């Protein structure tokens, strides 16, 4: 099993970003990367043993406040196509093993995130994506007692009204939600300065981004519309998922999520209203942490 750890700071578009890797060994021909405004303490690259497509896990570590709590953000692009379900299952097992056996330390305060393109619908986990298929498939091995799906939490499992599809319907596939942000907070862990206020890390809001069409030329538009497989006029064939997590009390966070739920339009593909920003909540004492998962194919 190939593993290596790096930390690289580079300048991109005149803004400083901490990046999980920039070399071919880090990215490969078809890989994934993490950009962070927060300095990274360590980056792990785990090449999956079970893959035909060179898929891997990239995991970045960072700390906040007095560094008493550690955050681990994993980014994956699991094996694609329906026949490769067995590879996706094995790849997730490798992720769980990495988190539990390599990273987890019961003596530390640790919070975990896993985000990316799971290539299996989180809204209808038992169904294949092909329109011509009525067969069911096994769901991915995600322990719901340990891991929370941000979209399901925000909309209280109301997927009939808010399915959260991140890929629109095409000629061959129904609309589906392969892109997810999962999280697992250590509920016993609190920053020292906020322990007296009984504050915990919680999901504040979630939305889809990159749903608007790009300003293309007429020639570019016609080229996309003539594509028989997929007509893409948005920045990517996938929509992005943007979440905000805050250190706050239960009442504050519940109110924010409720407001976020009301603000969403129920028809897939319509423009959504922006959720309330943590900095505008004067009574929250919130420390915002934002996670964005955006994939190009």
PDB file of C-alpha atoms in Angstrom:
ATOM      1  CA  UNK A   1       0.000   0.000   0.000  1.00  0.00           C
ATOM      2  CA  UNK A   2       1.500   3.312  -1.090  1.00  0.00           C
ATOM      3  CA  UNK A   3       1.536   6.114   1.467  1.00  0.00           C
ATOM      4  CA  UNK A   4       3.380   9.340   1.739  1.00  0.00           C
ATOM      5  CA  UNK A   5       2.946  12.613   3.533  1.00  0.00           C
ATOM      6  CA  UNK A   6       3.666  16.108   2.257  1.00  0.00           C
ATOM      7  CA  UNK A   7       2.969  19.719   3.061  1.00  0.00           C
ATOM      8  CA  UNK A   8       3.171  22.296   0.297  1.00  0.00           C
ATOM      9  CA  UNK A   9       2.301  25.998   0.406  1.00  0.00           C
ATOM     10  CA  UNK A  10       1.953  27.683  -2.988  1.00  0.00           C
ATOM     11  CA  UNK A  11       0.679  30.977  -4.332  1.00  0.00           C
ATOM     12  CA  UNK A  12      -2.401  30.708  -6.554  1.00  0.00           C
ATOM     13  CA  UNK A  13      -4.111  33.721  -8.140  1.00  0.00           C
ATOM     14  CA  UNK A  14      -2.236  36.065  -5.796  1.00  0.00           C
ATOM     15  CA  UNK A  15      -3.840  34.370  -2.776  1.00  0.00           C
ATOM     16  CA  UNK A  16      -2.109  32.004  -0.424  1.00  0.00           C
ATOM     17  CA  UNK A  17      -3.549  28.507  -0.306  1.00  0.00           C
ATOM     18  CA  UNK A  18      -2.333  25.421   1.464  1.00  0.00           C
ATOM     19  CA  UNK A  19      -2.531  22.591  -1.060  1.00  0.00           C
ATOM     20  CA  UNK A  20      -2.484  18.839  -0.545  1.00  0.00           C
ATOM     21  CA  UNK A  21      -0.187  18.265  -3.522  1.00  0.00           C
ATOM     22  CA  UNK A  22       0.890  19.652  -6.886  1.00  0.00           C
ATOM     23  CA  UNK A  23       3.193  17.028  -8.415  1.00  0.00           C
ATOM     24  CA  UNK A  24       2.199  14.157 -10.697  1.00  0.00           C
ATOM     25  CA  UNK A  25       2.957  11.699  -7.892  1.00  0.00           C
ATOM     26  CA  UNK A  26       0.467  13.569  -5.703  1.00  0.00           C
ATOM     27  CA  UNK A  27      -2.285  14.059  -8.265  1.00  0.00           C
ATOM     28  CA  UNK A  28      -1.782  11.416 -10.927  1.00  0.00           C
ATOM     29  CA  UNK A  29      -3.440  11.823 -14.301  1.00  0.00           C
ATOM     30  CA  UNK A  30      -6.903  11.862 -12.741  1.00  0.00           C
ATOM     31  CA  UNK A  31      -6.717  12.624  -9.031  1.00  0.00           C
ATOM     32  CA  UNK A  32      -8.119  14.832  -6.291  1.00  0.00           C
ATOM     33  CA  UNK A  33      -6.742  17.769  -4.331  1.00  0.00           C
ATOM     34  CA  UNK A  34      -7.553  19.823  -1.224  1.00  0.00           C
ATOM     35  CA  UNK A  35      -7.156  23.617  -1.067  1.00  0.00           C
ATOM     36  CA  UNK A  36      -7.215  25.181   2.394  1.00  0.00           C
ATOM     37  CA  UNK A  37      -6.921  28.699   3.797  1.00  0.00           C
ATOM     38  CA  UNK A  38      -6.049  27.065   7.121  1.00  0.00           C
ATOM     39  CA  UNK A  39      -2.421  25.903   7.456  1.00  0.00           C
ATOM     40  CA  UNK A  40      -2.191  22.122   7.136  1.00  0.00           C
ATOM     41  CA  UNK A  41      -0.178  20.188   9.701  1.00  0.00           C
ATOM     42  CA  UNK A  42       0.033  17.033   7.597  1.00  0.00           C
ATOM     43  CA  UNK A  43      -1.327  15.517   4.379  1.00  0.00           C
ATOM     44  CA  UNK A  44      -1.836  11.798   3.758  1.00  0.00           C
ATOM     45  CA  UNK A  45      -2.124  10.192   0.318  1.00  0.00           C
ATOM     46  CA  UNK A  46      -3.575   6.685   0.382  1.00  0.00           C
ATOM     47  CA  UNK A  47      -3.627   4.883  -2.970  1.00  0.00           C
ATOM     48  CA  UNK A  48      -6.437   2.330  -2.927  1.00  0.00           C
ATOM     49  CA  UNK A  49      -5.404  -1.295  -3.286  1.00  0.00           C
ATOM     50  CA  UNK A  50      -8.682  -2.133  -5.054  1.00  0.00           C
ATOM     51  CA  UNK A  51      -8.913   0.163  -8.084  1.00  0.00           C
ATOM     52  CA  UNK A  52      -8.716  -0.019 -11.857  1.00  0.00           C
ATOM     53  CA  UNK A  53      -8.812   3.763 -12.242  1.00  0.00           C
ATOM     54  CA  UNK A  54      -6.021   4.935  -9.966  1.00  0.00           C
ATOM     55  CA  UNK A  55      -8.388   6.198  -7.259  1.00  0.00           C
ATOM     56  CA  UNK A  56      -7.119   7.328  -3.853  1.00  0.00           C
ATOM     57  CA  UNK A  57      -7.897   9.079  -0.571  1.00  0.00           C
ATOM     58  CA  UNK A  58      -6.350  12.466   0.200  1.00  0.00           C
ATOM     59  CA  UNK A  59      -6.601  13.425   3.867  1.00  0.00           C
ATOM     60  CA  UNK A  60      -5.505  16.800   5.270  1.00  0.00           C
ATOM     61  CA  UNK A  61      -4.975  17.556   8.962  1.00  0.00           C
ATOM     62  CA  UNK A  62      -5.277  20.936  10.674  1.00  0.00           C
ATOM     63  CA  UNK A  63      -5.978  22.443  14.094  1.00  0.00           C
ATOM     64  CA  UNK A  64      -7.914  25.496  15.293  1.00  0.00           C
ATOM     65  CA  UNK A  65      -7.774  27.707  18.357  1.00  0.00           C
ATOM     66  CA  UNK A  66      -5.317  26.441  20.947  1.00  0.00           C
ATOM     67  CA  UNK A  67      -4.585  23.333  18.824  1.00  0.00           C
ATOM     68  CA  UNK A  68      -6.260  21.077  21.378  1.00  0.00           C
ATOM     69  CA  UNK A  69      -8.550  19.657  18.677  1.00  0.00           C
ATOM     70  CA  UNK A  70      -7.539  18.110  15.369  1.00  0.00           C
ATOM     71  CA  UNK A  71      -9.587  18.063  12.169  1.00  0.00           C
ATOM     72  CA  UNK A  72      -9.165  15.492   9.393  1.00  0.00           C
ATOM     73  CA  UNK A  73     -10.664  16.224   5.977  1.00  0.00           C
ATOM     74  CA  UNK A  74     -10.755  13.299   3.577  1.00  0.00           C
ATOM     75  CA  UNK A  75     -11.387  13.750  -0.142  1.00  0.00           C
ATOM     76  CA  UNK A  76     -12.302  10.803  -2.384  1.00  0.00           C
ATOM     77  CA  UNK A  77     -13.417  10.051  -5.911  1.00  0.00           C
ATOM     78  CA  UNK A  78     -14.604   6.452  -5.703  1.00  0.00           C
ATOM     79  CA  UNK A  79     -14.592   4.069  -8.669  1.00  0.00           C
ATOM     80  CA  UNK A  80     -17.195   5.016 -11.261  1.00  0.00           C
ATOM     81  CA  UNK A  81     -19.678   2.981 -13.329  1.00  0.00           C
ATOM     82  CA  UNK A  82     -22.275   0.511 -12.093  1.00  0.00           C
ATOM     83  CA  UNK A  83     -20.240  -2.700 -12.592  1.00  0.00           C
ATOM     84  CA  UNK A  84     -17.586  -1.373 -10.201  1.00  0.00           C
ATOM     85  CA  UNK A  85     -19.719  -1.359  -7.049  1.00  0.00           C
ATOM     86  CA  UNK A  86     -17.414  -3.964  -5.481  1.00  0.00           C
ATOM     87  CA  UNK A  87     -14.486  -1.569  -5.921  1.00  0.00           C
ATOM     88  CA  UNK A  88     -16.362   1.302  -4.270  1.00  0.00           C
ATOM     89  CA  UNK A  89     -17.220  -0.909  -1.317  1.00  0.00           C
ATOM     90  CA  UNK A  90     -13.610  -2.017  -0.880  1.00  0.00           C
ATOM     91  CA  UNK A  91     -12.342   1.548  -1.264  1.00  0.00           C
ATOM     92  CA  UNK A  92     -14.611   2.803   1.508  1.00  0.00           C
ATOM     93  CA  UNK A  93     -13.455  -0.047   3.715  1.00  0.00           C
ATOM     94  CA  UNK A  94      -9.885   1.124   3.135  1.00  0.00           C
ATOM     95  CA  UNK A  95     -10.924   4.662   4.131  1.00  0.00           C
ATOM     96  CA  UNK A  96     -12.544   3.476   7.368  1.00  0.00           C
ATOM     97  CA  UNK A  97      -9.504   1.341   8.167  1.00  0.00           C
ATOM     98  CA  UNK A  98      -7.201   4.309   7.563  1.00  0.00           C
ATOM     99  CA  UNK A  99      -9.239   6.595   9.827  1.00  0.00           C
ATOM    100  CA  UNK A 100      -9.729   4.019  12.576  1.00  0.00           C
ATOM    101  CA  UNK A 101      -6.383   2.211  12.585  1.00  0.00           C
ATOM    102  CA  UNK A 102      -3.934   4.879  11.422  1.00  0.00           C
ATOM    103  CA  UNK A 103      -5.394   8.243  12.433  1.00  0.00           C
ATOM    104  CA  UNK A 104      -7.706   7.738  15.382  1.00  0.00           C
ATOM    105  CA  UNK A 105      -6.185   8.320  18.803  1.00  0.00           C
ATOM    106  CA  UNK A 106      -8.512   7.993  21.791  1.00  0.00           C
ATOM    107  CA  UNK A 107      -6.254  10.321  23.769  1.00  0.00           C
ATOM    108  CA  UNK A 108      -6.843  13.176  21.313  1.00  0.00           C
ATOM    109  CA  UNK A 109      -9.845  15.288  20.413  1.00  0.00           C
ATOM    110  CA  UNK A 110     -10.479  14.487  16.770  1.00  0.00           C
ATOM    111  CA  UNK A 111     -13.128  15.450  14.214  1.00  0.00           C
ATOM    112  CA  UNK A 112     -13.481  13.757  10.817  1.00  0.00           C
ATOM    113  CA  UNK A 113     -14.903  14.738   7.431  1.00  0.00           C
ATOM    114  CA  UNK A 114     -15.190  12.664   4.267  1.00  0.00           C
ATOM    115  CA  UNK A 115     -16.319  14.355   1.078  1.00  0.00           C
ATOM    116  CA  UNK A 116     -16.247  13.822  -2.637  1.00  0.00           C
ATOM    117  CA  UNK A 117     -17.848  11.909  -5.469  1.00  0.00           C
ATOM    118  CA  UNK A 118     -18.964   8.547  -4.078  1.00  0.00           C
ATOM    119  CA  UNK A 119     -20.334   7.500  -7.498  1.00  0.00           C
ATOM    120  CA  UNK A 120     -23.421   6.105  -5.809  1.00  0.00           C
ATOM    121  CA  UNK A 121     -26.573   8.049  -5.013  1.00  0.00           C
ATOM    122  CA  UNK A 122     -26.918   9.175  -1.399  1.00  0.00           C
ATOM    123  CA  UNK A 123     -30.620   9.943  -1.850  1.00  0.00           C
ATOM    124  CA  UNK A 124     -31.533   6.567  -3.372  1.00  0.00           C
ATOM    125  CA  UNK A 125     -28.646   4.319  -2.218  1.00  0.00           C
ATOM    126  CA  UNK A 126     -30.272   1.069  -3.356  1.00  0.00           C
ATOM    127  CA  UNK A 127     -30.913   2.130  -6.961  1.00  0.00           C
ATOM    128  CA  UNK A 128     -28.673   2.095  -9.986  1.00  0.00           C
ATOM    129  CA  UNK A 129     -28.435   5.368 -11.872  1.00  0.00           C
ATOM    130  CA  UNK A 130     -29.196   3.971 -15.305  1.00  0.00           C
ATOM    131  CA  UNK A 131     -32.687   4.789 -16.577  1.00  0.00           C
ATOM    132  CA  UNK A 132     -32.942   1.425 -18.298  1.00  0.00           C
ATOM    133  CA  UNK A 133     -32.197  -0.571 -15.154  1.00  0.00           C
ATOM    134  CA  UNK A 134     -34.660  -1.431 -12.397  1.00  0.00           C
ATOM    135  CA  UNK A 135     -32.175  -3.559 -10.481  1.00  0.00           C
ATOM    136  CA  UNK A 136     -31.213  -2.671  -6.949  1.00  0.00           C
ATOM    137  CA  UNK A 137     -27.679  -2.655  -5.583  1.00  0.00           C
ATOM    138  CA  UNK A 138     -26.089  -2.873  -2.178  1.00  0.00           C
ATOM    139  CA  UNK A 139     -25.624   0.487  -0.428  1.00  0.00           C
ATOM    140  CA  UNK A 140     -22.133   1.636   0.434  1.00  0.00           C
ATOM    141  CA  UNK A 141     -20.851   0.562   3.880  1.00  0.00           C
ATOM    142  CA  UNK A 142     -21.394   3.809   5.820  1.00  0.00           C
ATOM    143  CA  UNK A 143     -22.102   3.472   9.539  1.00  0.00           C
ATOM    144  CA  UNK A 144     -24.937   5.945  10.142  1.00  0.00           C
ATOM    145  CA  UNK A 145     -24.330   5.784  13.883  1.00  0.00           C
ATOM    146  CA  UNK A 146     -20.866   7.264  13.354  1.00  0.00           C
ATOM    147  CA  UNK A 147     -21.186   9.344  10.191  1.00  0.00           C
ATOM    148  CA  UNK A 148     -23.730  12.055   9.381  1.00  0.00           C
ATOM    149  CA  UNK A 149     -24.654  13.020   5.823  1.00  0.00           C
ATOM    150  CA  UNK A 150     -24.794  16.830   5.779  1.00  0.00           C
ATOM    151  CA  UNK A 151     -27.714  16.997   3.353  1.00  0.00           C
ATOM    152  CA  UNK A 152     -29.793  14.483   5.300  1.00  0.00           C
ATOM    153  CA  UNK A 153     -29.151  16.309   8.575  1.00  0.00           C
ATOM    154  CA  UNK A 154     -30.004  19.731   7.151  1.00  0.00           C
ATOM    155  CA  UNK A 155     -33.277  18.542   5.637  1.00  0.00           C
ATOM    156  CA  UNK A 156     -34.158  16.045   8.348  1.00  0.00           C
ATOM    157  CA  UNK A 157     -34.258  13.196   5.815  1.00  0.00           C
ATOM    158  CA  UNK A 158     -36.983  14.989   3.832  1.00  0.00           C
ATOM    159  CA  UNK A 159     -35.670  13.829   0.469  1.00  0.00           C
ATOM    160  CA  UNK A 160     -39.010  13.973  -1.323  1.00  0.00           C
ATOM    161  CA  UNK A 161     -39.003  17.755  -1.033  1.00  0.00           C
ATOM    162  CA  UNK A 162     -35.235  18.283  -1.030  1.00  0.00           C
ATOM    163  CA  UNK A 163     -33.484  15.392  -2.829  1.00  0.00           C
ATOM    164  CA  UNK A 164     -30.272  17.415  -3.175  1.00  0.00           C
ATOM    165  CA  UNK A 165     -29.315  16.020  -6.572  1.00  0.00           C
ATOM    166  CA  UNK A 166     -25.809  17.070  -7.608  1.00  0.00           C
ATOM    167  CA  UNK A 167     -26.069  15.774 -11.168  1.00  0.00           C
ATOM    168  CA  UNK A 168     -29.077  16.701 -13.313  1.00  0.00           C
ATOM    169  CA  UNK A 169     -31.023  14.257 -15.431  1.00  0.00           C
ATOM    170  CA  UNK A 170     -29.406  13.282 -18.725  1.00  0.00           C
ATOM    171  CA  UNK A 171     -30.301  11.084 -21.669  1.00  0.00           C
ATOM    172  CA  UNK A 172     -28.960   8.023 -19.876  1.00  0.00           C
ATOM    173  CA  UNK A 173     -29.246   8.771 -16.160  1.00  0.00           C
ATOM    174  CA  UNK A 174     -31.824  10.022 -13.731  1.00  0.00           C
ATOM    175  CA  UNK A 175     -30.897  12.957 -11.505  1.00  0.00           C
ATOM    176  CA  UNK A 176     -28.868  11.669  -8.566  1.00  0.00           C
ATOM    177  CA  UNK A 177     -26.698  12.670  -5.585  1.00  0.00           C
ATOM    178  CA  UNK A 178     -23.252  11.050  -5.796  1.00  0.00           C
ATOM    179  CA  UNK A 179     -21.526  14.015  -4.112  1.00  0.00           C
ATOM    180  CA  UNK A 180     -21.683  14.151  -0.329  1.00  0.00           C
ATOM    181  CA  UNK A 181     -20.056  15.673   2.721  1.00  0.00           C
ATOM    182  CA  UNK A 182     -20.020  13.292   5.685  1.00  0.00           C
ATOM    183  CA  UNK A 183     -18.863  14.341   9.134  1.00  0.00           C
ATOM    184  CA  UNK A 184     -18.166  12.872  12.548  1.00  0.00           C
ATOM    185  CA  UNK A 185     -17.588  15.224  15.495  1.00  0.00           C
ATOM    186  CA  UNK A 186     -16.103  14.197  18.815  1.00  0.00           C
ATOM    187  CA  UNK A 187     -18.978  15.419  20.976  1.00  0.00           C
ATOM    188  CA  UNK A 188     -16.832  15.230  24.092  1.00  0.00           C
ATOM    189  CA  UNK A 189     -14.381  17.729  22.643  1.00  0.00           C
ATOM    190  CA  UNK A 190     -14.850  21.451  23.209  1.00  0.00           C
ATOM    191  CA  UNK A 191     -12.466  24.331  22.838  1.00  0.00           C
ATOM    192  CA  UNK A 192     -11.287  25.408  26.273  1.00  0.00           C
ATOM    193  CA  UNK A 193     -12.483  28.972  25.857  1.00  0.00           C
ATOM    194  CA  UNK A 194     -16.044  27.827  25.073  1.00  0.00           C
ATOM    195  CA  UNK A 195     -16.419  24.854  27.393  1.00  0.00           C
ATOM    196  CA  UNK A 196     -18.307  26.929  29.961  1.00  0.00           C
ATOM    197  CA  UNK A 197     -20.875  27.920  27.315  1.00  0.00           C
ATOM    198  CA  UNK A 198     -21.647  24.286  26.431  1.00  0.00           C
ATOM    199  CA  UNK A 199     -20.803  24.834  22.764  1.00  0.00           C
ATOM    200  CA  UNK A 200     -20.304  21.999  20.300  1.00  0.00           C
ATOM    201  CA  UNK A 201     -19.410  21.679  16.636  1.00  0.00           C
ATOM    202  CA  UNK A 202     -22.555  21.441  14.530  1.00  0.00           C
ATOM    203  CA  UNK A 203     -23.699  21.725  10.937  1.00  0.00           C
ATOM    204  CA  UNK A 204     -25.097  25.209  10.320  1.00  0.00           C
ATOM    205  CA  UNK A 205     -25.999  25.200   6.624  1.00  0.00           C
ATOM    206  CA  UNK A 206     -25.575  23.445   3.301  1.00  0.00           C
ATOM    207  CA  UNK A 207     -26.255  24.399  -0.294  1.00  0.00           C
ATOM    208  CA  UNK A 208     -25.451  23.367  -3.839  1.00  0.00           C
ATOM    209  CA  UNK A 209     -23.265  25.694  -5.889  1.00  0.00           C
ATOM    210  CA  UNK A 210     -22.195  25.935  -9.512  1.00  0.00           C
ATOM    211  CA  UNK A 211     -25.750  25.443 -10.768  1.00  0.00           C
ATOM    212  CA  UNK A 212     -25.806  28.521 -12.980  1.00  0.00           C
ATOM    213  CA  UNK A 213     -24.896  28.308 -16.650  1.00  0.00           C
ATOM    214  CA  UNK A 214     -21.570  29.792 -17.696  1.00  0.00           C
ATOM    215  CA  UNK A 215     -21.354  32.742 -20.133  1.00  0.00           C
ATOM    216  CA  UNK A 216     -20.440  30.656 -23.182  1.00  0.00           C
ATOM    217  CA  UNK A 217     -20.188  31.685 -26.795  1.00  0.00           C
ATOM    218  CA  UNK A 218     -22.870  30.501 -29.196  1.00  0.00           C
ATOM    219  CA  UNK A 219     -20.367  28.081 -30.738  1.00  0.00           C
ATOM    220  CA  UNK A 220     -19.542  26.595 -27.321  1.00  0.00           C
ATOM    221  CA  UNK A 221     -23.231  26.263 -26.455  1.00  0.00           C
ATOM    222  CA  UNK A 222     -24.024  24.443 -29.689  1.00  0.00           C
ATOM    223  CA  UNK A 223     -21.052  22.125 -29.170  1.00  0.00           C
ATOM    224  CA  UNK A 224     -22.366  21.152 -25.746  1.00  0.00           C
ATOM    225  CA  UNK A 225     -25.966  20.768 -26.890  1.00  0.00           C
ATOM    226  CA  UNK A 226     -24.851  18.464 -29.702  1.00  0.00           C
ATOM    227  CA  UNK A 227     -23.200  16.121 -27.195  1.00  0.00           C
ATOM    228  CA  UNK A 228     -25.414  13.040 -27.163  1.00  0.00           C
ATOM    229  CA  UNK A 229     -24.084  11.767 -23.833  1.00  0.00           C
ATOM    230  CA  UNK A 230     -24.161  14.833 -21.604  1.00  0.00           C
ATOM    231  CA  UNK A 231     -25.071  18.467 -22.198  1.00  0.00           C
ATOM    232  CA  UNK A 232     -23.073  20.546 -19.694  1.00  0.00           C
ATOM    233  CA  UNK A 233     -23.447  24.330 -19.595  1.00  0.00           C
ATOM    234  CA  UNK A 234     -22.517  24.694 -15.917  1.00  0.00           C
ATOM    235  CA  UNK A 235     -18.914  24.888 -14.576  1.00  0.00           C
ATOM    236  CA  UNK A 236     -18.877  21.103 -14.099  1.00  0.00           C
ATOM    237  CA  UNK A 237     -21.080  18.134 -14.898  1.00  0.00           C
ATOM    238  CA  UNK A 238     -21.486  17.901 -11.099  1.00  0.00           C
ATOM    239  CA  UNK A 239     -22.835  20.634  -8.834  1.00  0.00           C
ATOM    240  CA  UNK A 240     -20.691  21.559  -5.866  1.00  0.00           C
ATOM    241  CA  UNK A 241     -21.736  21.100  -2.239  1.00  0.00           C
ATOM    242  CA  UNK A 242     -20.929  23.887   0.230  1.00  0.00           C
ATOM    243  CA  UNK A 243     -21.382  23.481   3.988  1.00  0.00           C
ATOM    244  CA  UNK A 244     -20.754  25.675   7.021  1.00  0.00           C
ATOM    245  CA  UNK A 245     -19.988  24.167  10.429  1.00  0.00           C
ATOM    246  CA  UNK A 246     -19.956  26.277  13.585  1.00  0.00           C
ATOM    247  CA  UNK A 247     -19.046  25.988  17.214  1.00  0.00           C
ATOM    248  CA  UNK A 248     -22.352  26.918  18.822  1.00  0.00           C
ATOM    249  CA  UNK A 249     -25.167  25.829  21.094  1.00  0.00           C
ATOM    250  CA  UNK A 250     -27.936  23.481  20.010  1.00  0.00           C
ATOM    251  CA  UNK A 251     -30.700  26.119  19.837  1.00  0.00           C
ATOM    252  CA  UNK A 252     -28.644  28.433  17.641  1.00  0.00           C
ATOM    253  CA  UNK A 253     -27.673  25.716  15.178  1.00  0.00           C
ATOM    254  CA  UNK A 254     -31.171  24.193  15.000  1.00  0.00           C
ATOM    255  CA  UNK A 255     -32.601  27.608  14.180  1.00  0.00           C
ATOM    256  CA  UNK A 256     -30.051  28.168  11.419  1.00  0.00           C
ATOM    257  CA  UNK A 257     -30.730  24.771   9.816  1.00  0.00           C
ATOM    258  CA  UNK A 258     -34.490  25.345  10.014  1.00  0.00           C
ATOM    259  CA  UNK A 259     -34.066  28.690   8.266  1.00  0.00           C
ATOM    260  CA  UNK A 260     -31.834  27.073   5.657  1.00  0.00           C
ATOM    261  CA  UNK A 261     -34.474  24.417   4.975  1.00  0.00           C
ATOM    262  CA  UNK A 262     -37.192  27.012   4.420  1.00  0.00           C
ATOM    263  CA  UNK A 263     -35.009  29.023   2.047  1.00  0.00           C
ATOM    264  CA  UNK A 264     -34.471  26.200  -0.445  1.00  0.00           C
ATOM    265  CA  UNK A 265     -36.707  25.929  -3.486  1.00  0.00           C
ATOM    266  CA  UNK A 266     -38.092  22.445  -3.922  1.00  0.00           C
ATOM    267  CA  UNK A 267     -37.787  22.203  -7.707  1.00  0.00           C
ATOM    268  CA  UNK A 268     -34.438  20.738  -8.718  1.00  0.00           C
ATOM    269  CA  UNK A 269     -32.273  23.067 -10.748  1.00  0.00           C
ATOM    270  CA  UNK A 270     -33.730  26.349  -9.491  1.00  0.00           C
ATOM    271  CA  UNK A 271     -31.484  28.982  -7.982  1.00  0.00           C
ATOM    272  CA  UNK A 272     -31.293  28.715  -4.222  1.00  0.00           C
ATOM    273  CA  UNK A 273     -31.153  31.475  -1.624  1.00  0.00           C
ATOM    274  CA  UNK A 274     -27.965  31.836   0.359  1.00  0.00           C
ATOM    275  CA  UNK A 275     -28.116  30.497   3.936  1.00  0.00           C
ATOM    276  CA  UNK A 276     -27.526  32.874   6.815  1.00  0.00           C
ATOM    277  CA  UNK A 277     -23.836  33.525   7.300  1.00  0.00           C
ATOM    278  CA  UNK A 278     -22.352  32.699  10.684  1.00  0.00           C
ATOM    279  CA  UNK A 279     -20.841  36.172  10.963  1.00  0.00           C
ATOM    280  CA  UNK A 280     -24.350  37.694  10.859  1.00  0.00           C
ATOM    281  CA  UNK A 281     -25.545  35.749  13.882  1.00  0.00           C
ATOM    282  CA  UNK A 282     -24.648  38.066  16.732  1.00  0.00           C
ATOM    283  CA  UNK A 283     -25.757  35.722  19.515  1.00  0.00           C
ATOM    284  CA  UNK A 284     -24.090  32.546  18.332  1.00  0.00           C
ATOM    285  CA  UNK A 285     -20.492  32.967  19.499  1.00  0.00           C
ATOM    286  CA  UNK A 286     -19.953  30.840  16.396  1.00  0.00           C
ATOM    287  CA  UNK A 287     -16.592  29.919  14.974  1.00  0.00           C
ATOM    288  CA  UNK A 288     -17.383  29.058  11.340  1.00  0.00           C
ATOM    289  CA  UNK A 289     -15.651  26.321   9.404  1.00  0.00           C
ATOM    290  CA  UNK A 290     -16.619  25.931   5.786  1.00  0.00           C
ATOM    291  CA  UNK A 291     -16.178  22.839   3.669  1.00  0.00           C
ATOM    292  CA  UNK A 292     -16.558  22.810  -0.076  1.00  0.00           C
ATOM    293  CA  UNK A 293     -16.622  19.788  -2.339  1.00  0.00           C
ATOM    294  CA  UNK A 294     -16.448  20.661  -6.027  1.00  0.00           C
ATOM    295  CA  UNK A 295     -15.437  18.157  -8.672  1.00  0.00           C
ATOM    296  CA  UNK A 296     -14.605  18.407 -12.331  1.00  0.00           C
ATOM    297  CA  UNK A 297     -16.041  15.102 -13.632  1.00  0.00           C
TER     298      UNK A 297
END
